[in-house]
């Protein structure tokens, strides 16, 4: 019986058909783009779609790129366990879109770059560009492997889908359409996958509304369960989610993801005009609002159904990221093919993130490592190199998924580290864009200091996780379950907060409840501010002159100077 605990149904033949159809559809788009553009084989066409993309498909691709399978599964679990505070990220998305569209897009677009890290060489030096690119490659390869593995594991445990079969199939499909179709295939496939993700959430909400007697009943249940108390104005930086941590820390975190991350930069600089590039960010903002709203309401629907019988506490599932797959199999199995649609939605998020990462990794590798050394490559050699690198990075991401299977809870820790690295990198870009006096030594040492500090607080937070007083999990009940165990789970959502690398130590040092309990949303802010302040101080001490203006006679750097002034 729905909402009372116990085993749920398994995948039907129609579910497999729907899921397989999605995978084949994604591959088909790649093949179509490859055939359609078979005469356009330039590197610019492969990596940037010939810089002829328009705002709407790019916007949907921007949204899908970071709405991964982990997000599809994790956001509803966040609403179910911690309430609606995550909805406040809508303000962060608006701030991020405005900052990125009005400050970063004009700079990158007018420079005509392919890799976002070309700017670092123009402004500072080639070693700093190499370091920035290397940091991006490491974090993206690791993150992408985790994005493949984490939802596959949760869905495997609930639906019975073969874990390694799906892992390899996911990677193989991404390799296929990234290799054959380039950025155009990635963007148009993201559009399809975005639609499927939204349809998956809509199916959960619609069925839940029927079962619970309407959307109003779901909202009332959420209110009675304390899930709608979103506004907490406590300024304490140690509390996980408050108005201030989300608006201030969340905005900086999302700016660091959208403004300088190659996966995102590569999309908006592929637009045919600067106006389309800016518009893609604002349309993307609406896409993020819609996606997160549907995901959060899916979580509230889940709470309404399980308010009297929490599957996690009742030991029907073992981790929070299994909550939504469990709900889907519980309430939608009566409609053959609909659970398959949901699984397709989760894997659509995975496919979009993986394909975006592969294409971006190829771009930075070619532009930052290969072309500066091999300057006389023919167009045919470039084409084969792009395709070969797509296969290589696709295989690397599958390999990282295999490594992730051996890491246990470090899966969650790595997602937090992904944010830690972006903060110092954002600080480095702001140093170059906003302060003339910053030099290469200041930029490099500032970034290193910022990175060390964020890794210190972040890893410390994994070893000594914040207490429930700081994370504020809401009450859950098992009073309505058919069978209840005495187990008590205190794990946290796998993608939104720092989590343990090991079991929580019995002895906590003084820093555990202060420094190490800093909200994960402040990691990027900490790295950005530390990098900027340290970089400025070191630049003042070393006293080097602002090197850009000594090279403004060079055409490319002259354009950069004009962009900085504008």
PDB file of C-alpha atoms in Angstrom, residues 61-359:
ATOM      1  CA  UNK A  61      21.591  23.491 -22.523  1.00  0.00           C
ATOM      2  CA  UNK A  62      22.986  25.789 -19.809  1.00  0.00           C
ATOM      3  CA  UNK A  63      20.201  24.665 -17.482  1.00  0.00           C
ATOM      4  CA  UNK A  64      20.566  20.969 -18.307  1.00  0.00           C
ATOM      5  CA  UNK A  65      24.357  21.023 -17.940  1.00  0.00           C
ATOM      6  CA  UNK A  66      24.206  21.432 -14.172  1.00  0.00           C
ATOM      7  CA  UNK A  67      20.833  19.799 -13.573  1.00  0.00           C
ATOM      8  CA  UNK A  68      22.563  16.426 -13.290  1.00  0.00           C
ATOM      9  CA  UNK A  69      21.076  13.090 -12.320  1.00  0.00           C
ATOM     10  CA  UNK A  70      22.277  13.778  -8.797  1.00  0.00           C
ATOM     11  CA  UNK A  71      20.255  16.992  -8.849  1.00  0.00           C
ATOM     12  CA  UNK A  72      17.144  15.237 -10.162  1.00  0.00           C
ATOM     13  CA  UNK A  73      17.318  12.757  -7.301  1.00  0.00           C
ATOM     14  CA  UNK A  74      18.796  15.020  -4.614  1.00  0.00           C
ATOM     15  CA  UNK A  75      16.644  18.155  -4.786  1.00  0.00           C
ATOM     16  CA  UNK A  76      13.343  16.414  -3.905  1.00  0.00           C
ATOM     17  CA  UNK A  77      15.134  14.613  -1.055  1.00  0.00           C
ATOM     18  CA  UNK A  78      16.332  18.024   0.153  1.00  0.00           C
ATOM     19  CA  UNK A  79      12.748  19.365   0.308  1.00  0.00           C
ATOM     20  CA  UNK A  80      11.544  16.151   1.990  1.00  0.00           C
ATOM     21  CA  UNK A  81      14.154  16.233   4.760  1.00  0.00           C
ATOM     22  CA  UNK A  82      15.021  19.913   5.213  1.00  0.00           C
ATOM     23  CA  UNK A  83      12.057  21.874   3.863  1.00  0.00           C
ATOM     24  CA  UNK A  84      11.619  24.594   1.267  1.00  0.00           C
ATOM     25  CA  UNK A  85      14.590  26.836   2.106  1.00  0.00           C
ATOM     26  CA  UNK A  86      16.281  25.612  -1.070  1.00  0.00           C
ATOM     27  CA  UNK A  87      13.633  27.524  -3.028  1.00  0.00           C
ATOM     28  CA  UNK A  88      15.466  30.723  -2.040  1.00  0.00           C
ATOM     29  CA  UNK A  89      18.143  29.776  -4.556  1.00  0.00           C
ATOM     30  CA  UNK A  90      15.810  31.412  -7.077  1.00  0.00           C
ATOM     31  CA  UNK A  91      17.230  34.744  -5.875  1.00  0.00           C
ATOM     32  CA  UNK A  92      20.763  33.394  -6.273  1.00  0.00           C
ATOM     33  CA  UNK A  93      20.001  32.319  -9.836  1.00  0.00           C
ATOM     34  CA  UNK A  94      18.790  35.856 -10.649  1.00  0.00           C
ATOM     35  CA  UNK A  95      21.925  37.464  -9.199  1.00  0.00           C
ATOM     36  CA  UNK A  96      24.156  34.938 -10.968  1.00  0.00           C
ATOM     37  CA  UNK A  97      22.446  35.514 -14.319  1.00  0.00           C
ATOM     38  CA  UNK A  98      22.777  39.299 -14.110  1.00  0.00           C
ATOM     39  CA  UNK A  99      26.447  39.235 -13.039  1.00  0.00           C
ATOM     40  CA  UNK A 100      27.431  36.662 -15.648  1.00  0.00           C
ATOM     41  CA  UNK A 101      25.465  38.272 -18.499  1.00  0.00           C
ATOM     42  CA  UNK A 102      26.579  41.851 -17.857  1.00  0.00           C
ATOM     43  CA  UNK A 103      30.191  41.362 -16.713  1.00  0.00           C
ATOM     44  CA  UNK A 104      31.653  38.067 -17.903  1.00  0.00           C
ATOM     45  CA  UNK A 105      29.774  37.408 -21.159  1.00  0.00           C
ATOM     46  CA  UNK A 106      30.847  40.703 -22.837  1.00  0.00           C
ATOM     47  CA  UNK A 107      34.476  40.086 -21.891  1.00  0.00           C
ATOM     48  CA  UNK A 108      34.682  36.499 -23.137  1.00  0.00           C
ATOM     49  CA  UNK A 109      32.496  37.114 -26.184  1.00  0.00           C
ATOM     50  CA  UNK A 110      34.436  40.131 -27.451  1.00  0.00           C
ATOM     51  CA  UNK A 111      37.756  38.373 -26.968  1.00  0.00           C
ATOM     52  CA  UNK A 112      36.598  35.639 -29.343  1.00  0.00           C
ATOM     53  CA  UNK A 113      38.174  32.934 -27.178  1.00  0.00           C
ATOM     54  CA  UNK A 114      37.417  29.212 -27.174  1.00  0.00           C
ATOM     55  CA  UNK A 115      38.824  28.359 -23.745  1.00  0.00           C
ATOM     56  CA  UNK A 116      37.844  30.508 -20.756  1.00  0.00           C
ATOM     57  CA  UNK A 117      41.392  30.094 -19.469  1.00  0.00           C
ATOM     58  CA  UNK A 118      42.929  31.948 -22.417  1.00  0.00           C
ATOM     59  CA  UNK A 119      42.089  35.095 -20.455  1.00  0.00           C
ATOM     60  CA  UNK A 120      44.448  34.041 -17.652  1.00  0.00           C
ATOM     61  CA  UNK A 121      47.426  34.045 -20.024  1.00  0.00           C
ATOM     62  CA  UNK A 122      46.417  37.390 -21.543  1.00  0.00           C
ATOM     63  CA  UNK A 123      46.075  38.990 -18.126  1.00  0.00           C
ATOM     64  CA  UNK A 124      48.724  37.163 -16.099  1.00  0.00           C
ATOM     65  CA  UNK A 125      50.999  34.525 -17.628  1.00  0.00           C
ATOM     66  CA  UNK A 126      51.003  31.184 -19.403  1.00  0.00           C
ATOM     67  CA  UNK A 127      51.870  29.176 -16.227  1.00  0.00           C
ATOM     68  CA  UNK A 128      48.763  30.581 -14.514  1.00  0.00           C
ATOM     69  CA  UNK A 129      46.667  29.617 -17.546  1.00  0.00           C
ATOM     70  CA  UNK A 130      48.048  26.063 -17.400  1.00  0.00           C
ATOM     71  CA  UNK A 131      47.354  25.823 -13.663  1.00  0.00           C
ATOM     72  CA  UNK A 132      43.792  27.111 -14.095  1.00  0.00           C
ATOM     73  CA  UNK A 133      43.107  24.679 -16.932  1.00  0.00           C
ATOM     74  CA  UNK A 134      44.602  21.775 -14.981  1.00  0.00           C
ATOM     75  CA  UNK A 135      42.414  22.546 -11.974  1.00  0.00           C
ATOM     76  CA  UNK A 136      39.380  22.557 -14.239  1.00  0.00           C
ATOM     77  CA  UNK A 137      40.285  19.243 -15.915  1.00  0.00           C
ATOM     78  CA  UNK A 138      40.865  17.454 -12.597  1.00  0.00           C
ATOM     79  CA  UNK A 139      37.654  18.680 -10.945  1.00  0.00           C
ATOM     80  CA  UNK A 140      35.532  18.087 -14.054  1.00  0.00           C
ATOM     81  CA  UNK A 141      36.811  14.574 -14.713  1.00  0.00           C
ATOM     82  CA  UNK A 142      36.195  13.625 -11.084  1.00  0.00           C
ATOM     83  CA  UNK A 143      32.826  15.344 -10.887  1.00  0.00           C
ATOM     84  CA  UNK A 144      31.621  13.793 -14.134  1.00  0.00           C
ATOM     85  CA  UNK A 145      32.577  10.306 -12.999  1.00  0.00           C
ATOM     86  CA  UNK A 146      30.592  10.866  -9.836  1.00  0.00           C
ATOM     87  CA  UNK A 147      27.623  12.224 -11.791  1.00  0.00           C
ATOM     88  CA  UNK A 148      27.574   8.975 -13.776  1.00  0.00           C
ATOM     89  CA  UNK A 149      27.939   6.722 -10.748  1.00  0.00           C
ATOM     90  CA  UNK A 150      25.806   8.263  -7.964  1.00  0.00           C
ATOM     91  CA  UNK A 151      22.369   8.189  -9.679  1.00  0.00           C
ATOM     92  CA  UNK A 152      23.189   4.834 -11.286  1.00  0.00           C
ATOM     93  CA  UNK A 153      23.784   3.346  -7.838  1.00  0.00           C
ATOM     94  CA  UNK A 154      20.573   4.748  -6.353  1.00  0.00           C
ATOM     95  CA  UNK A 155      18.466   3.625  -9.318  1.00  0.00           C
ATOM     96  CA  UNK A 156      20.128   0.214  -9.391  1.00  0.00           C
ATOM     97  CA  UNK A 157      19.207  -0.426  -5.776  1.00  0.00           C
ATOM     98  CA  UNK A 158      15.582   0.597  -6.323  1.00  0.00           C
ATOM     99  CA  UNK A 159      14.748  -0.546  -9.875  1.00  0.00           C
ATOM    100  CA  UNK A 160      17.154  -3.456 -10.306  1.00  0.00           C
ATOM    101  CA  UNK A 161      18.714  -1.996 -13.464  1.00  0.00           C
ATOM    102  CA  UNK A 162      22.177  -3.475 -14.027  1.00  0.00           C
ATOM    103  CA  UNK A 163      24.614  -0.955 -12.557  1.00  0.00           C
ATOM    104  CA  UNK A 164      27.647  -1.464 -14.779  1.00  0.00           C
ATOM    105  CA  UNK A 165      25.591  -2.037 -17.891  1.00  0.00           C
ATOM    106  CA  UNK A 166      23.948   1.353 -17.459  1.00  0.00           C
ATOM    107  CA  UNK A 167      27.255   3.038 -16.553  1.00  0.00           C
ATOM    108  CA  UNK A 168      28.923   1.840 -19.733  1.00  0.00           C
ATOM    109  CA  UNK A 169      25.831   2.563 -21.858  1.00  0.00           C
ATOM    110  CA  UNK A 170      25.665   6.126 -20.506  1.00  0.00           C
ATOM    111  CA  UNK A 171      29.308   6.795 -21.282  1.00  0.00           C
ATOM    112  CA  UNK A 172      29.122   5.123 -24.692  1.00  0.00           C
ATOM    113  CA  UNK A 173      26.115   7.184 -25.818  1.00  0.00           C
ATOM    114  CA  UNK A 174      27.766  10.430 -24.697  1.00  0.00           C
ATOM    115  CA  UNK A 175      30.978   9.487 -26.491  1.00  0.00           C
ATOM    116  CA  UNK A 176      29.010   8.686 -29.649  1.00  0.00           C
ATOM    117  CA  UNK A 177      27.153  11.966 -30.068  1.00  0.00           C
ATOM    118  CA  UNK A 178      29.963  14.147 -28.657  1.00  0.00           C
ATOM    119  CA  UNK A 179      32.437  12.576 -31.087  1.00  0.00           C
ATOM    120  CA  UNK A 180      30.224  12.704 -34.174  1.00  0.00           C
ATOM    121  CA  UNK A 181      28.150  15.833 -33.628  1.00  0.00           C
ATOM    122  CA  UNK A 182      30.268  18.193 -31.513  1.00  0.00           C
ATOM    123  CA  UNK A 183      28.734  21.084 -29.579  1.00  0.00           C
ATOM    124  CA  UNK A 184      25.592  21.303 -31.739  1.00  0.00           C
ATOM    125  CA  UNK A 185      24.745  17.694 -30.886  1.00  0.00           C
ATOM    126  CA  UNK A 186      25.406  18.341 -27.204  1.00  0.00           C
ATOM    127  CA  UNK A 187      23.165  21.432 -27.107  1.00  0.00           C
ATOM    128  CA  UNK A 188      20.234  19.936 -29.039  1.00  0.00           C
ATOM    129  CA  UNK A 189      20.427  16.719 -27.022  1.00  0.00           C
ATOM    130  CA  UNK A 190      20.364  18.823 -23.848  1.00  0.00           C
ATOM    131  CA  UNK A 191      17.121  20.399 -25.080  1.00  0.00           C
ATOM    132  CA  UNK A 192      15.500  16.954 -25.380  1.00  0.00           C
ATOM    133  CA  UNK A 193      16.871  15.866 -22.019  1.00  0.00           C
ATOM    134  CA  UNK A 194      15.615  19.037 -20.328  1.00  0.00           C
ATOM    135  CA  UNK A 195      12.079  18.318 -21.544  1.00  0.00           C
ATOM    136  CA  UNK A 196      12.309  14.726 -20.264  1.00  0.00           C
ATOM    137  CA  UNK A 197      13.564  15.863 -16.842  1.00  0.00           C
ATOM    138  CA  UNK A 198      10.654  18.277 -16.437  1.00  0.00           C
ATOM    139  CA  UNK A 199       8.197  15.594 -17.612  1.00  0.00           C
ATOM    140  CA  UNK A 200       9.556  13.212 -14.970  1.00  0.00           C
ATOM    141  CA  UNK A 201       8.912  15.718 -12.180  1.00  0.00           C
ATOM    142  CA  UNK A 202       5.476  16.536 -13.575  1.00  0.00           C
ATOM    143  CA  UNK A 203       4.521  12.849 -13.570  1.00  0.00           C
ATOM    144  CA  UNK A 204       5.462  12.505  -9.885  1.00  0.00           C
ATOM    145  CA  UNK A 205       3.528  15.640  -8.883  1.00  0.00           C
ATOM    146  CA  UNK A 206       0.438  14.730 -10.929  1.00  0.00           C
ATOM    147  CA  UNK A 207       0.211  11.199  -9.536  1.00  0.00           C
ATOM    148  CA  UNK A 208       0.858  12.432  -6.000  1.00  0.00           C
ATOM    149  CA  UNK A 209      -1.908  15.014  -6.335  1.00  0.00           C
ATOM    150  CA  UNK A 210      -4.353  12.303  -7.411  1.00  0.00           C
ATOM    151  CA  UNK A 211      -3.390  10.056  -4.486  1.00  0.00           C
ATOM    152  CA  UNK A 212      -3.456  12.827  -1.872  1.00  0.00           C
ATOM    153  CA  UNK A 213      -6.576  14.597  -3.059  1.00  0.00           C
ATOM    154  CA  UNK A 214      -5.109  17.602  -4.842  1.00  0.00           C
ATOM    155  CA  UNK A 215      -2.182  20.003  -4.778  1.00  0.00           C
ATOM    156  CA  UNK A 216      -3.808  21.973  -1.943  1.00  0.00           C
ATOM    157  CA  UNK A 217      -3.654  18.924   0.338  1.00  0.00           C
ATOM    158  CA  UNK A 218       0.033  18.441  -0.474  1.00  0.00           C
ATOM    159  CA  UNK A 219       0.702  22.076   0.401  1.00  0.00           C
ATOM    160  CA  UNK A 220      -1.247  21.812   3.670  1.00  0.00           C
ATOM    161  CA  UNK A 221       0.655  18.669   4.688  1.00  0.00           C
ATOM    162  CA  UNK A 222       3.939  20.412   3.954  1.00  0.00           C
ATOM    163  CA  UNK A 223       2.898  23.393   6.058  1.00  0.00           C
ATOM    164  CA  UNK A 224       1.835  21.223   8.998  1.00  0.00           C
ATOM    165  CA  UNK A 225       5.129  19.324   8.769  1.00  0.00           C
ATOM    166  CA  UNK A 226       7.179  22.529   8.935  1.00  0.00           C
ATOM    167  CA  UNK A 227       8.426  22.158   5.366  1.00  0.00           C
ATOM    168  CA  UNK A 228       7.407  25.660   4.239  1.00  0.00           C
ATOM    169  CA  UNK A 229       9.457  27.683   6.743  1.00  0.00           C
ATOM    170  CA  UNK A 230      11.948  28.960   4.177  1.00  0.00           C
ATOM    171  CA  UNK A 231      12.994  32.316   5.616  1.00  0.00           C
ATOM    172  CA  UNK A 232      15.535  32.029   8.421  1.00  0.00           C
ATOM    173  CA  UNK A 233      17.288  35.378   8.915  1.00  0.00           C
ATOM    174  CA  UNK A 234      19.813  34.081  11.469  1.00  0.00           C
ATOM    175  CA  UNK A 235      23.198  35.576  10.388  1.00  0.00           C
ATOM    176  CA  UNK A 236      25.146  32.643  11.885  1.00  0.00           C
ATOM    177  CA  UNK A 237      27.529  31.485   9.084  1.00  0.00           C
ATOM    178  CA  UNK A 238      27.671  28.022  10.635  1.00  0.00           C
ATOM    179  CA  UNK A 239      24.017  27.232   9.955  1.00  0.00           C
ATOM    180  CA  UNK A 240      23.683  25.224   6.766  1.00  0.00           C
ATOM    181  CA  UNK A 241      20.767  26.980   5.048  1.00  0.00           C
ATOM    182  CA  UNK A 242      19.619  30.462   6.060  1.00  0.00           C
ATOM    183  CA  UNK A 243      18.455  33.419   3.992  1.00  0.00           C
ATOM    184  CA  UNK A 244      21.971  34.882   4.143  1.00  0.00           C
ATOM    185  CA  UNK A 245      23.934  31.728   3.354  1.00  0.00           C
ATOM    186  CA  UNK A 246      21.760  31.074   0.304  1.00  0.00           C
ATOM    187  CA  UNK A 247      21.565  34.658  -1.011  1.00  0.00           C
ATOM    188  CA  UNK A 248      25.192  35.639  -0.367  1.00  0.00           C
ATOM    189  CA  UNK A 249      27.091  32.351  -0.390  1.00  0.00           C
ATOM    190  CA  UNK A 250      24.799  30.694  -2.921  1.00  0.00           C
ATOM    191  CA  UNK A 251      25.057  33.611  -5.343  1.00  0.00           C
ATOM    192  CA  UNK A 252      28.867  33.564  -5.291  1.00  0.00           C
ATOM    193  CA  UNK A 253      28.859  29.786  -5.689  1.00  0.00           C
ATOM    194  CA  UNK A 254      26.599  29.930  -8.754  1.00  0.00           C
ATOM    195  CA  UNK A 255      28.546  32.843 -10.246  1.00  0.00           C
ATOM    196  CA  UNK A 256      31.714  30.764  -9.931  1.00  0.00           C
ATOM    197  CA  UNK A 257      29.980  27.908 -11.757  1.00  0.00           C
ATOM    198  CA  UNK A 258      28.395  29.890 -14.588  1.00  0.00           C
ATOM    199  CA  UNK A 259      30.853  32.722 -15.204  1.00  0.00           C
ATOM    200  CA  UNK A 260      34.201  30.910 -15.508  1.00  0.00           C
ATOM    201  CA  UNK A 261      33.406  27.203 -15.847  1.00  0.00           C
ATOM    202  CA  UNK A 262      34.317  26.085 -19.369  1.00  0.00           C
ATOM    203  CA  UNK A 263      31.204  23.905 -19.690  1.00  0.00           C
ATOM    204  CA  UNK A 264      29.033  27.010 -19.372  1.00  0.00           C
ATOM    205  CA  UNK A 265      31.293  29.607 -21.017  1.00  0.00           C
ATOM    206  CA  UNK A 266      31.580  27.426 -24.118  1.00  0.00           C
ATOM    207  CA  UNK A 267      27.830  27.535 -24.567  1.00  0.00           C
ATOM    208  CA  UNK A 268      27.169  31.226 -24.424  1.00  0.00           C
ATOM    209  CA  UNK A 269      30.186  32.166 -26.558  1.00  0.00           C
ATOM    210  CA  UNK A 270      28.786  29.819 -29.229  1.00  0.00           C
ATOM    211  CA  UNK A 271      25.885  32.263 -29.763  1.00  0.00           C
ATOM    212  CA  UNK A 272      25.835  34.201 -33.017  1.00  0.00           C
ATOM    213  CA  UNK A 273      25.561  37.625 -31.340  1.00  0.00           C
ATOM    214  CA  UNK A 274      26.366  39.157 -27.963  1.00  0.00           C
ATOM    215  CA  UNK A 275      22.650  39.825 -27.516  1.00  0.00           C
ATOM    216  CA  UNK A 276      21.845  36.134 -27.937  1.00  0.00           C
ATOM    217  CA  UNK A 277      24.640  35.249 -25.506  1.00  0.00           C
ATOM    218  CA  UNK A 278      23.241  37.559 -22.818  1.00  0.00           C
ATOM    219  CA  UNK A 279      19.679  36.457 -23.476  1.00  0.00           C
ATOM    220  CA  UNK A 280      20.672  32.798 -23.050  1.00  0.00           C
ATOM    221  CA  UNK A 281      21.659  33.553 -19.437  1.00  0.00           C
ATOM    222  CA  UNK A 282      18.333  35.201 -18.620  1.00  0.00           C
ATOM    223  CA  UNK A 283      16.275  32.457 -20.278  1.00  0.00           C
ATOM    224  CA  UNK A 284      18.453  29.951 -18.407  1.00  0.00           C
ATOM    225  CA  UNK A 285      17.497  31.728 -15.171  1.00  0.00           C
ATOM    226  CA  UNK A 286      13.828  31.022 -15.872  1.00  0.00           C
ATOM    227  CA  UNK A 287      14.720  27.420 -16.722  1.00  0.00           C
ATOM    228  CA  UNK A 288      16.475  27.023 -13.376  1.00  0.00           C
ATOM    229  CA  UNK A 289      13.446  28.492 -11.572  1.00  0.00           C
ATOM    230  CA  UNK A 290      11.076  26.069 -13.266  1.00  0.00           C
ATOM    231  CA  UNK A 291      13.321  23.040 -12.744  1.00  0.00           C
ATOM    232  CA  UNK A 292      14.027  23.692  -9.071  1.00  0.00           C
ATOM    233  CA  UNK A 293      10.374  24.536  -8.377  1.00  0.00           C
ATOM    234  CA  UNK A 294       9.190  21.249  -9.893  1.00  0.00           C
ATOM    235  CA  UNK A 295      11.916  19.342  -8.061  1.00  0.00           C
ATOM    236  CA  UNK A 296      11.070  20.969  -4.731  1.00  0.00           C
ATOM    237  CA  UNK A 297       7.336  20.372  -5.178  1.00  0.00           C
ATOM    238  CA  UNK A 298       8.149  16.738  -5.981  1.00  0.00           C
ATOM    239  CA  UNK A 299       9.847  16.604  -2.587  1.00  0.00           C
ATOM    240  CA  UNK A 300       6.831  18.131  -0.859  1.00  0.00           C
ATOM    241  CA  UNK A 301       4.634  15.595  -2.654  1.00  0.00           C
ATOM    242  CA  UNK A 302       6.889  12.857  -1.329  1.00  0.00           C
ATOM    243  CA  UNK A 303       6.532  14.238   2.206  1.00  0.00           C
ATOM    244  CA  UNK A 304       2.750  14.339   1.923  1.00  0.00           C
ATOM    245  CA  UNK A 305       2.714  10.651   0.955  1.00  0.00           C
ATOM    246  CA  UNK A 306       5.300   9.485   3.509  1.00  0.00           C
ATOM    247  CA  UNK A 307       4.575  11.889   6.381  1.00  0.00           C
ATOM    248  CA  UNK A 308       3.454   8.982   8.571  1.00  0.00           C
ATOM    249  CA  UNK A 309       5.950   6.408   7.323  1.00  0.00           C
ATOM    250  CA  UNK A 310       9.441   7.601   6.443  1.00  0.00           C
ATOM    251  CA  UNK A 311      11.052   4.927   4.207  1.00  0.00           C
ATOM    252  CA  UNK A 312      14.543   5.892   5.419  1.00  0.00           C
ATOM    253  CA  UNK A 313      13.856   5.538   9.135  1.00  0.00           C
ATOM    254  CA  UNK A 314      11.778   2.440   8.419  1.00  0.00           C
ATOM    255  CA  UNK A 315      14.789   0.856   6.662  1.00  0.00           C
ATOM    256  CA  UNK A 316      12.938   0.388   3.357  1.00  0.00           C
ATOM    257  CA  UNK A 317      15.854   2.263   1.794  1.00  0.00           C
ATOM    258  CA  UNK A 318      19.382   2.888   3.040  1.00  0.00           C
ATOM    259  CA  UNK A 319      20.285   6.419   1.853  1.00  0.00           C
ATOM    260  CA  UNK A 320      18.367   9.670   1.200  1.00  0.00           C
ATOM    261  CA  UNK A 321      19.209   9.652  -2.510  1.00  0.00           C
ATOM    262  CA  UNK A 322      16.995   6.566  -2.901  1.00  0.00           C
ATOM    263  CA  UNK A 323      13.901   8.425  -1.686  1.00  0.00           C
ATOM    264  CA  UNK A 324      12.630   9.675  -5.039  1.00  0.00           C
ATOM    265  CA  UNK A 325      13.300   6.429  -6.984  1.00  0.00           C
ATOM    266  CA  UNK A 326      11.495   4.559  -4.179  1.00  0.00           C
ATOM    267  CA  UNK A 327       8.527   6.947  -4.435  1.00  0.00           C
ATOM    268  CA  UNK A 328       8.374   6.546  -8.208  1.00  0.00           C
ATOM    269  CA  UNK A 329       8.281   2.761  -8.033  1.00  0.00           C
ATOM    270  CA  UNK A 330       5.737   2.977  -5.206  1.00  0.00           C
ATOM    271  CA  UNK A 331       3.186   5.293  -6.839  1.00  0.00           C
ATOM    272  CA  UNK A 332       3.794   5.053 -10.584  1.00  0.00           C
ATOM    273  CA  UNK A 333       4.358   1.335 -11.169  1.00  0.00           C
ATOM    274  CA  UNK A 334       0.632   0.930 -11.939  1.00  0.00           C
ATOM    275  CA  UNK A 335       1.274   2.888 -15.151  1.00  0.00           C
ATOM    276  CA  UNK A 336       3.656   0.815 -17.306  1.00  0.00           C
ATOM    277  CA  UNK A 337       6.311   3.000 -18.860  1.00  0.00           C
ATOM    278  CA  UNK A 338       5.965   5.942 -16.456  1.00  0.00           C
ATOM    279  CA  UNK A 339       8.674   4.706 -14.023  1.00  0.00           C
ATOM    280  CA  UNK A 340      10.817   4.280 -17.116  1.00  0.00           C
ATOM    281  CA  UNK A 341      10.143   7.942 -17.921  1.00  0.00           C
ATOM    282  CA  UNK A 342      11.396   8.975 -14.493  1.00  0.00           C
ATOM    283  CA  UNK A 343      14.552   6.872 -14.785  1.00  0.00           C
ATOM    284  CA  UNK A 344      15.019   8.410 -18.231  1.00  0.00           C
ATOM    285  CA  UNK A 345      14.680  11.843 -16.586  1.00  0.00           C
ATOM    286  CA  UNK A 346      17.406  11.049 -14.062  1.00  0.00           C
ATOM    287  CA  UNK A 347      19.690   9.692 -16.768  1.00  0.00           C
ATOM    288  CA  UNK A 348      18.890  12.624 -19.029  1.00  0.00           C
ATOM    289  CA  UNK A 349      20.413  14.816 -16.343  1.00  0.00           C
ATOM    290  CA  UNK A 350      23.431  12.535 -16.283  1.00  0.00           C
ATOM    291  CA  UNK A 351      23.796  12.478 -20.072  1.00  0.00           C
ATOM    292  CA  UNK A 352      23.551  16.266 -20.354  1.00  0.00           C
ATOM    293  CA  UNK A 353      26.217  16.842 -17.696  1.00  0.00           C
ATOM    294  CA  UNK A 354      28.573  14.194 -19.058  1.00  0.00           C
ATOM    295  CA  UNK A 355      28.285  15.327 -22.678  1.00  0.00           C
ATOM    296  CA  UNK A 356      28.815  18.973 -21.684  1.00  0.00           C
ATOM    297  CA  UNK A 357      31.882  18.016 -19.671  1.00  0.00           C
ATOM    298  CA  UNK A 358      33.382  15.919 -22.458  1.00  0.00           C
ATOM    299  CA  UNK A 359      32.977  18.700 -25.008  1.00  0.00           C
TER     300      UNK A 359
END
